[in-house]
PDB file of C-alpha atoms in Angstrom:
ATOM      1  CA  ALA B1338      -7.147   2.542  16.293  1.00  0.00           C
ATOM      2  CA  GLN B1339      -8.849   1.978  12.972  1.00  0.00           C
ATOM      3  CA  SER B1340      -9.023  -0.616  10.412  1.00  0.00           C
ATOM      4  CA  VAL B1341     -10.351  -1.655   7.180  1.00  0.00           C
ATOM      5  CA  THR B1342     -12.359  -4.762   5.870  1.00  0.00           C
ATOM      6  CA  GLN B1343     -12.974  -5.536   2.351  1.00  0.00           C
ATOM      7  CA  LEU B1344     -15.305  -8.236   2.521  1.00  0.00           C
ATOM      8  CA  ASP B1345     -14.712  -9.711  -1.388  1.00  0.00           C
ATOM      9  CA  SER B1346     -11.027 -11.380  -1.883  1.00  0.00           C
ATOM     10  CA  GLN B1347     -12.272 -12.080  -5.286  1.00  0.00           C
ATOM     11  CA  VAL B1348     -14.808 -10.699  -7.858  1.00  0.00           C
ATOM     12  CA  PRO B1349     -15.299 -11.642 -11.285  1.00  0.00           C
ATOM     13  CA  VAL B1350     -16.989  -9.938 -13.892  1.00  0.00           C
ATOM     14  CA  PHE B1351     -18.122 -10.056 -16.924  1.00  0.00           C
ATOM     15  CA  GLU B1352     -16.812  -7.450 -19.635  1.00  0.00           C
ATOM     16  CA  GLU B1353     -18.566  -3.972 -19.945  1.00  0.00           C
ATOM     17  CA  ALA B1354     -20.846  -5.118 -16.759  1.00  0.00           C
ATOM     18  CA  PRO B1355     -20.749  -2.632 -13.467  1.00  0.00           C
ATOM     19  CA  VAL B1356     -19.032  -3.620 -10.495  1.00  0.00           C
ATOM     20  CA  GLU B1357     -18.719  -2.824  -6.730  1.00  0.00           C
ATOM     21  CA  LEU B1358     -16.090  -3.972  -4.316  1.00  0.00           C
ATOM     22  CA  ARG B1359     -16.647  -3.267  -0.614  1.00  0.00           C
ATOM     23  CA  CYS B1360     -14.664  -1.459   2.295  1.00  0.00           C
ATOM     24  CA  ASN B1361     -15.747  -0.911   5.249  1.00  0.00           C
ATOM     25  CA  TYR B1362     -13.811   1.218   8.225  1.00  0.00           C
ATOM     26  CA  SER B1363     -13.917   1.560  11.877  1.00  0.00           C
ATOM     27  CA  SER B1364     -12.843   3.834  13.615  1.00  0.00           C
ATOM     28  CA  SER B1365     -13.950   6.142  16.304  1.00  0.00           C
ATOM     29  CA  VAL B1366     -12.868   9.855  14.651  1.00  0.00           C
ATOM     30  CA  SER B1367     -12.868  11.157  11.319  1.00  0.00           C
ATOM     31  CA  VAL B1368     -10.751   9.580   8.954  1.00  0.00           C
ATOM     32  CA  TYR B1369      -9.381   9.913   5.472  1.00  0.00           C
ATOM     33  CA  LEU B1370      -9.807   7.030   2.816  1.00  0.00           C
ATOM     34  CA  PHE B1371      -8.504   5.746   0.027  1.00  0.00           C
ATOM     35  CA  TRP B1372      -8.104   3.630  -3.023  1.00  0.00           C
ATOM     36  CA  TYR B1373      -5.215   2.012  -4.607  1.00  0.00           C
ATOM     37  CA  VAL B1374      -4.849  -0.238  -7.542  1.00  0.00           C
ATOM     38  CA  GLN B1375      -1.992  -2.750  -8.340  1.00  0.00           C
ATOM     39  CA  TYR B1376      -2.190  -3.756 -11.901  1.00  0.00           C
ATOM     40  CA  PRO B1377       0.008  -7.132 -11.765  1.00  0.00           C
ATOM     41  CA  ASN B1378       3.895  -7.071 -11.689  1.00  0.00           C
ATOM     42  CA  GLN B1379       3.832  -3.277 -10.393  1.00  0.00           C
ATOM     43  CA  GLY B1380       3.506  -1.397  -7.148  1.00  0.00           C
ATOM     44  CA  LEU B1381       0.358   0.410  -6.192  1.00  0.00           C
ATOM     45  CA  GLN B1382      -1.034   3.493  -7.456  1.00  0.00           C
ATOM     46  CA  LEU B1383      -3.381   6.042  -5.810  1.00  0.00           C
ATOM     47  CA  LEU B1384      -6.721   5.765  -7.653  1.00  0.00           C
ATOM     48  CA  LEU B1385      -9.341   8.076  -5.758  1.00  0.00           C
ATOM     49  CA  LYS B1386      -9.309   9.643  -2.618  1.00  0.00           C
ATOM     50  CA  TYR B1387     -11.921  11.182   0.134  1.00  0.00           C
ATOM     51  CA  LEU B1388     -10.243  13.648   2.025  1.00  0.00           C
ATOM     52  CA  SER B1389     -13.576  16.601   2.759  1.00  0.00           C
ATOM     53  CA  GLY B1390     -16.625  17.944   1.069  1.00  0.00           C
ATOM     54  CA  SER B1391     -18.502  16.190  -1.238  1.00  0.00           C
ATOM     55  CA  THR B1392     -18.928  12.453  -0.233  1.00  0.00           C
ATOM     56  CA  LEU B1393     -18.714  11.217  -3.824  1.00  0.00           C
ATOM     57  CA  VAL B1394     -15.154  11.068  -5.560  1.00  0.00           C
ATOM     58  CA  GLU B1395     -14.222  10.221  -9.291  1.00  0.00           C
ATOM     59  CA  SER B1396     -10.561   8.701 -10.630  1.00  0.00           C
ATOM     60  CA  ILE B1397      -9.853   9.737 -13.943  1.00  0.00           C
ATOM     61  CA  ASN B1398     -10.527   6.206 -15.514  1.00  0.00           C
ATOM     62  CA  GLY B1399     -14.154   5.789 -14.747  1.00  0.00           C
ATOM     63  CA  PHE B1400     -14.065   4.658 -11.286  1.00  0.00           C
ATOM     64  CA  GLU B1401     -16.143   6.556  -7.972  1.00  0.00           C
ATOM     65  CA  ALA B1402     -16.338   6.126  -4.876  1.00  0.00           C
ATOM     66  CA  GLU B1403     -18.696   6.787  -1.808  1.00  0.00           C
ATOM     67  CA  PHE B1404     -17.929   8.082   1.573  1.00  0.00           C
ATOM     68  CA  ASN B1405     -21.055   6.750   3.746  1.00  0.00           C
ATOM     69  CA  LYS B1406     -20.147   7.826   7.195  1.00  0.00           C
ATOM     70  CA  SER B1407     -23.096   6.271   8.556  1.00  0.00           C
ATOM     71  CA  GLN B1408     -22.393   2.959   7.311  1.00  0.00           C
ATOM     72  CA  THR B1409     -19.097   3.357   7.488  1.00  0.00           C
ATOM     73  CA  SER B1410     -18.212   2.149   4.104  1.00  0.00           C
ATOM     74  CA  PHE B1411     -16.288   3.678   1.041  1.00  0.00           C
ATOM     75  CA  HIS B1412     -17.022   1.337  -1.765  1.00  0.00           C
ATOM     76  CA  LEU B1413     -15.924   1.275  -5.271  1.00  0.00           C
ATOM     77  CA  ARG B1414     -17.795   1.486  -8.443  1.00  0.00           C
ATOM     78  CA  LYS B1415     -17.676   1.009 -12.152  1.00  0.00           C
ATOM     79  CA  PRO B1416     -20.813   1.421 -14.304  1.00  0.00           C
ATOM     80  CA  SER B1417     -18.872  -0.860 -16.999  1.00  0.00           C
ATOM     81  CA  VAL B1418     -15.565  -2.285 -16.701  1.00  0.00           C
ATOM     82  CA  HIS B1419     -13.071  -3.147 -19.401  1.00  0.00           C
ATOM     83  CA  ILE B1420     -10.338  -5.663 -19.453  1.00  0.00           C
ATOM     84  CA  SER B1421      -7.575  -3.468 -18.603  1.00  0.00           C
ATOM     85  CA  ASP B1422      -9.074  -3.169 -15.133  1.00  0.00           C
ATOM     86  CA  THR B1423      -8.260  -6.453 -13.869  1.00  0.00           C
ATOM     87  CA  ALA B1424      -5.718  -5.703 -11.010  1.00  0.00           C
ATOM     88  CA  GLU B1425      -6.037  -5.873  -6.918  1.00  0.00           C
ATOM     89  CA  TYR B1426      -7.707  -2.953  -5.077  1.00  0.00           C
ATOM     90  CA  PHE B1427      -6.649  -2.136  -1.816  1.00  0.00           C
ATOM     91  CA  CYS B1428      -9.220  -0.263   0.185  1.00  0.00           C
ATOM     92  CA  ALA B1429      -6.829   2.018   3.034  1.00  0.00           C
ATOM     93  CA  VAL B1430      -7.562   4.743   6.127  1.00  0.00           C
ATOM     94  CA  THR B1431      -5.141   7.014   7.651  1.00  0.00           C
ATOM     95  CA  ARG B1432      -5.528   9.429  11.044  1.00  0.00           C
ATOM     96  CA  GLU B1433      -3.416   7.944  13.437  1.00  0.00           C
ATOM     97  CA  LYS B1434      -0.091  10.123  13.156  1.00  0.00           C
ATOM     98  CA  ILE B1435       2.923   9.499  14.335  1.00  0.00           C
ATOM     99  CA  ARG B1436       5.644  12.314  14.643  1.00  0.00           C
ATOM    100  CA  GLY B1437       3.192  14.619  12.764  1.00  0.00           C
ATOM    101  CA  ASN B1438       2.965  12.003  10.061  1.00  0.00           C
ATOM    102  CA  GLU B1439       0.096  10.619   8.895  1.00  0.00           C
ATOM    103  CA  LYS B1440       0.165   6.528   8.423  1.00  0.00           C
ATOM    104  CA  LEU B1441      -1.799   4.305   6.114  1.00  0.00           C
ATOM    105  CA  THR B1442      -3.638   1.182   7.013  1.00  0.00           C
ATOM    106  CA  PHE B1443      -4.692  -1.220   4.275  1.00  0.00           C
ATOM    107  CA  GLY B1444      -6.907  -3.472   3.774  1.00  0.00           C
ATOM    108  CA  THR B1445      -6.427  -7.130   2.326  1.00  0.00           C
ATOM    109  CA  GLY B1446      -7.282  -6.192  -0.944  1.00  0.00           C
ATOM    110  CA  THR B1447     -10.083  -7.383  -3.669  1.00  0.00           C
ATOM    111  CA  ARG B1448      -8.649  -9.150  -6.912  1.00  0.00           C
ATOM    112  CA  LEU B1449     -10.506  -7.723  -9.942  1.00  0.00           C
ATOM    113  CA  THR B1450     -10.898 -10.538 -12.773  1.00  0.00           C
ATOM    114  CA  ILE B1451     -12.676  -9.127 -15.960  1.00  0.00           C
ATOM    115  CA  ILE B1452     -13.903 -12.127 -17.993  1.00  0.00           C
ATOM    116  CA  PRO B1453     -14.179 -11.339 -21.648  1.00  0.00           C
TER     117      PRO B1453
ATOM    118  CA  ASP M1477       9.630   8.262 -14.792  1.00  0.00           C
ATOM    119  CA  VAL M1478      10.279   5.858 -12.353  1.00  0.00           C
ATOM    120  CA  LYS M1479       9.960   7.467  -8.957  1.00  0.00           C
ATOM    121  CA  VAL M1480      10.565   4.405  -5.979  1.00  0.00           C
ATOM    122  CA  THR M1481      13.356   2.119  -7.013  1.00  0.00           C
ATOM    123  CA  GLN M1482      13.943  -1.609  -5.493  1.00  0.00           C
ATOM    124  CA  SER M1483      16.941  -3.146  -6.454  1.00  0.00           C
ATOM    125  CA  SER M1484      15.901  -6.368  -7.187  1.00  0.00           C
ATOM    126  CA  ARG M1485      12.576  -7.872  -8.685  1.00  0.00           C
ATOM    127  CA  TYR M1486      12.933 -11.413  -7.818  1.00  0.00           C
ATOM    128  CA  LEU M1487      15.656 -12.916  -4.872  1.00  0.00           C
ATOM    129  CA  VAL M1488      16.157 -16.513  -3.847  1.00  0.00           C
ATOM    130  CA  LYS M1489      18.291 -16.835  -0.433  1.00  0.00           C
ATOM    131  CA  ARG M1490      18.965 -19.398   1.278  1.00  0.00           C
ATOM    132  CA  THR M1491      17.489 -19.874   5.207  1.00  0.00           C
ATOM    133  CA  GLY M1492      20.170 -18.157   7.772  1.00  0.00           C
ATOM    134  CA  GLU M1493      21.608 -15.612   5.270  1.00  0.00           C
ATOM    135  CA  LYS M1494      21.459 -12.385   5.786  1.00  0.00           C
ATOM    136  CA  VAL M1495      19.362 -10.495   2.979  1.00  0.00           C
ATOM    137  CA  PHE M1496      19.250  -6.436   2.189  1.00  0.00           C
ATOM    138  CA  LEU M1497      16.299  -5.101   0.181  1.00  0.00           C
ATOM    139  CA  GLU M1498      17.376  -1.717  -1.029  1.00  0.00           C
ATOM    140  CA  CYS M1499      15.056   0.976  -2.088  1.00  0.00           C
ATOM    141  CA  VAL M1500      15.682   4.375  -3.563  1.00  0.00           C
ATOM    142  CA  GLN M1501      13.623   7.683  -3.997  1.00  0.00           C
ATOM    143  CA  ASP M1502      13.889  10.740  -5.948  1.00  0.00           C
ATOM    144  CA  MET M1503      11.132  12.859  -4.817  1.00  0.00           C
ATOM    145  CA  ASP M1504      12.764  13.834  -1.839  1.00  0.00           C
ATOM    146  CA  HIS M1505      10.486  12.538   0.173  1.00  0.00           C
ATOM    147  CA  GLU M1506      10.720  12.906   3.905  1.00  0.00           C
ATOM    148  CA  ASN M1507       8.858   9.455   4.853  1.00  0.00           C
ATOM    149  CA  MET M1508       9.827   5.930   3.562  1.00  0.00           C
ATOM    150  CA  PHE M1509       8.348   2.472   4.358  1.00  0.00           C
ATOM    151  CA  TRP M1510       8.848  -1.123   3.798  1.00  0.00           C
ATOM    152  CA  TYR M1511       5.530  -3.218   3.707  1.00  0.00           C
ATOM    153  CA  ARG M1512       5.316  -6.917   2.914  1.00  0.00           C
ATOM    154  CA  GLN M1513       2.292  -8.356   0.974  1.00  0.00           C
ATOM    155  CA  ASP M1514       0.977 -11.421   1.429  1.00  0.00           C
ATOM    156  CA  PRO M1515      -2.098 -13.364  -0.093  1.00  0.00           C
ATOM    157  CA  GLY M1516      -5.252 -12.844   2.268  1.00  0.00           C
ATOM    158  CA  LEU M1517      -3.377 -10.138   4.828  1.00  0.00           C
ATOM    159  CA  GLY M1518      -2.881  -7.299   2.286  1.00  0.00           C
ATOM    160  CA  LEU M1519      -0.088  -5.301   2.916  1.00  0.00           C
ATOM    161  CA  ARG M1520       1.392  -4.701   6.590  1.00  0.00           C
ATOM    162  CA  LEU M1521       3.964  -2.176   7.299  1.00  0.00           C
ATOM    163  CA  ILE M1522       7.041  -3.509   8.976  1.00  0.00           C
ATOM    164  CA  TYR M1523       9.479  -0.329   9.516  1.00  0.00           C
ATOM    165  CA  PHE M1524       9.281   3.094   8.763  1.00  0.00           C
ATOM    166  CA  SER M1525      11.439   6.019   8.653  1.00  0.00           C
ATOM    167  CA  TYR M1526      10.761   9.474   8.929  1.00  0.00           C
ATOM    168  CA  ASP M1527      14.364  10.921   8.389  1.00  0.00           C
ATOM    169  CA  VAL M1528      17.792  10.277   8.272  1.00  0.00           C
ATOM    170  CA  LYS M1529      18.743   7.370  10.950  1.00  0.00           C
ATOM    171  CA  MET M1530      15.463   7.687  12.156  1.00  0.00           C
ATOM    172  CA  LYS M1531      13.229   4.489  12.243  1.00  0.00           C
ATOM    173  CA  GLU M1532      10.074   3.332  13.851  1.00  0.00           C
ATOM    174  CA  LYS M1533       8.655  -0.130  14.306  1.00  0.00           C
ATOM    175  CA  GLY M1534       5.636  -0.770  12.427  1.00  0.00           C
ATOM    176  CA  ASP M1535       2.990  -3.654  12.770  1.00  0.00           C
ATOM    177  CA  ILE M1536       5.653  -6.553  12.281  1.00  0.00           C
ATOM    178  CA  PRO M1537       9.115  -5.512  12.881  1.00  0.00           C
ATOM    179  CA  GLU M1538      10.101  -9.128  14.306  1.00  0.00           C
ATOM    180  CA  GLY M1539      13.165 -10.487  12.362  1.00  0.00           C
ATOM    181  CA  TYR M1540      13.807  -7.118  10.564  1.00  0.00           C
ATOM    182  CA  SER M1541      15.796  -4.394  11.060  1.00  0.00           C
ATOM    183  CA  VAL M1542      16.318  -1.198   8.666  1.00  0.00           C
ATOM    184  CA  SER M1543      18.629   1.250   7.892  1.00  0.00           C
ATOM    185  CA  ARG M1544      18.521   4.873   6.508  1.00  0.00           C
ATOM    186  CA  GLU M1545      21.896   6.249   6.123  1.00  0.00           C
ATOM    187  CA  LYS M1546      20.781   9.037   3.543  1.00  0.00           C
ATOM    188  CA  LYS M1547      17.564  10.330   2.761  1.00  0.00           C
ATOM    189  CA  GLU M1548      16.470   8.592  -0.669  1.00  0.00           C
ATOM    190  CA  ARG M1549      17.563   5.056   0.375  1.00  0.00           C
ATOM    191  CA  PHE M1550      16.139   3.035   2.975  1.00  0.00           C
ATOM    192  CA  SER M1551      17.303  -0.681   3.308  1.00  0.00           C
ATOM    193  CA  LEU M1552      15.288  -3.462   4.692  1.00  0.00           C
ATOM    194  CA  ILE M1553      17.566  -6.276   6.191  1.00  0.00           C
ATOM    195  CA  LEU M1554      16.987  -9.717   7.312  1.00  0.00           C
ATOM    196  CA  GLU M1555      19.277 -10.905   9.866  1.00  0.00           C
ATOM    197  CA  SER M1556      18.887 -14.772   9.771  1.00  0.00           C
ATOM    198  CA  ALA M1557      16.313 -15.513   6.703  1.00  0.00           C
ATOM    199  CA  SER M1558      13.396 -17.763   7.448  1.00  0.00           C
ATOM    200  CA  THR M1559      11.026 -19.630   5.199  1.00  0.00           C
ATOM    201  CA  SER M1560       8.166 -17.482   7.108  1.00  0.00           C
ATOM    202  CA  GLN M1561       9.588 -14.140   5.232  1.00  0.00           C
ATOM    203  CA  THR M1562       8.995 -15.565   1.637  1.00  0.00           C
ATOM    204  CA  SER M1563       6.472 -12.794   0.560  1.00  0.00           C
ATOM    205  CA  MET M1564       6.478  -9.290  -1.597  1.00  0.00           C
ATOM    206  CA  TYR M1565       8.253  -6.671  -0.223  1.00  0.00           C
ATOM    207  CA  LEU M1566       7.033  -3.254  -1.414  1.00  0.00           C
ATOM    208  CA  CYS M1567       8.470  -0.165  -0.439  1.00  0.00           C
ATOM    209  CA  ALA M1568       6.699   3.408  -0.382  1.00  0.00           C
ATOM    210  CA  SER M1569       7.396   7.181   0.323  1.00  0.00           C
ATOM    211  CA  SER M1570       5.836  10.059   1.126  1.00  0.00           C
ATOM    212  CA  SER M1571       6.228  14.032   1.851  1.00  0.00           C
ATOM    213  CA  ILE M1572       6.006  14.946   5.268  1.00  0.00           C
ATOM    214  CA  GLY M1573       2.972  15.847   6.912  1.00  0.00           C
ATOM    215  CA  GLN M1574      -0.374  16.095   4.892  1.00  0.00           C
ATOM    216  CA  GLY M1575       1.521  14.759   2.291  1.00  0.00           C
ATOM    217  CA  ALA M1576       0.781  11.659   2.693  1.00  0.00           C
ATOM    218  CA  ARG M1577      -2.962  12.505   2.655  1.00  0.00           C
ATOM    219  CA  ILE M1578      -2.858  14.795  -0.493  1.00  0.00           C
ATOM    220  CA  TYR M1579      -0.829  12.961  -2.597  1.00  0.00           C
ATOM    221  CA  GLY M1580      -0.816   9.512  -1.219  1.00  0.00           C
ATOM    222  CA  TYR M1581       2.395   6.787  -1.066  1.00  0.00           C
ATOM    223  CA  THR M1582       4.532   6.493  -3.887  1.00  0.00           C
ATOM    224  CA  PHE M1583       5.201   2.727  -4.060  1.00  0.00           C
ATOM    225  CA  GLY M1584       7.865   0.871  -5.878  1.00  0.00           C
ATOM    226  CA  SER M1585       7.447  -2.359  -8.023  1.00  0.00           C
ATOM    227  CA  GLY M1586       8.074  -4.575  -5.380  1.00  0.00           C
ATOM    228  CA  THR M1587      10.919  -7.281  -4.226  1.00  0.00           C
ATOM    229  CA  ARG M1588       9.633 -10.926  -4.602  1.00  0.00           C
ATOM    230  CA  LEU M1589      11.864 -12.887  -2.110  1.00  0.00           C
ATOM    231  CA  THR M1590      11.944 -16.553  -1.852  1.00  0.00           C
ATOM    232  CA  VAL M1591      13.799 -18.013   1.050  1.00  0.00           C
ATOM    233  CA  VAL M1592      14.577 -21.887   0.733  1.00  0.00           C
TER     234      VAL M1592
END
């Protein structure tokens, strides 16, 4: 079975500073990787995903993540954060199929707090 | 623009009560999921359903049951609520097969349940 580890439960960052949220996964076979974001008092939203091809994937709001197979990592980065990026971020992996449907396994989340 | 609706945002129930959490999606998705979200534990899958009247246990099904009588509605039932079930409950849906991989899951805004 696959699993996901998010090493940092909380990350405080000054506004306009860069940030990296770490995610490592374990799986003996190929996986698909995702980052979801949860803004205060909302459900989760898909931020970006790696399915195949280029190992660097980007979101529309300036985040990017790089799939590193040798290090089994999928870290999320942004070169300059804004107050509006305050949220909880979840890394997720899918491979396991149940009745033909893929199931997501989530990490424990990283709470990103932007300091003005 | 709401696509996955959870009927209650906040709920307070007494120990021993039977509790129903309702979720409705308007995207004609085949798959529906119930997760609970707890600080430091991330999202844990309780149950999911891949078709009307079909269900599968997730990682933590004990103390819960589900019902899916119509494609758009997926109910989570706490047979006899306990204080350990105080949590945020998130409903999600996805389309069949590769849909979860390509389009991701669509989440509701969550129901915060407090059992006293």
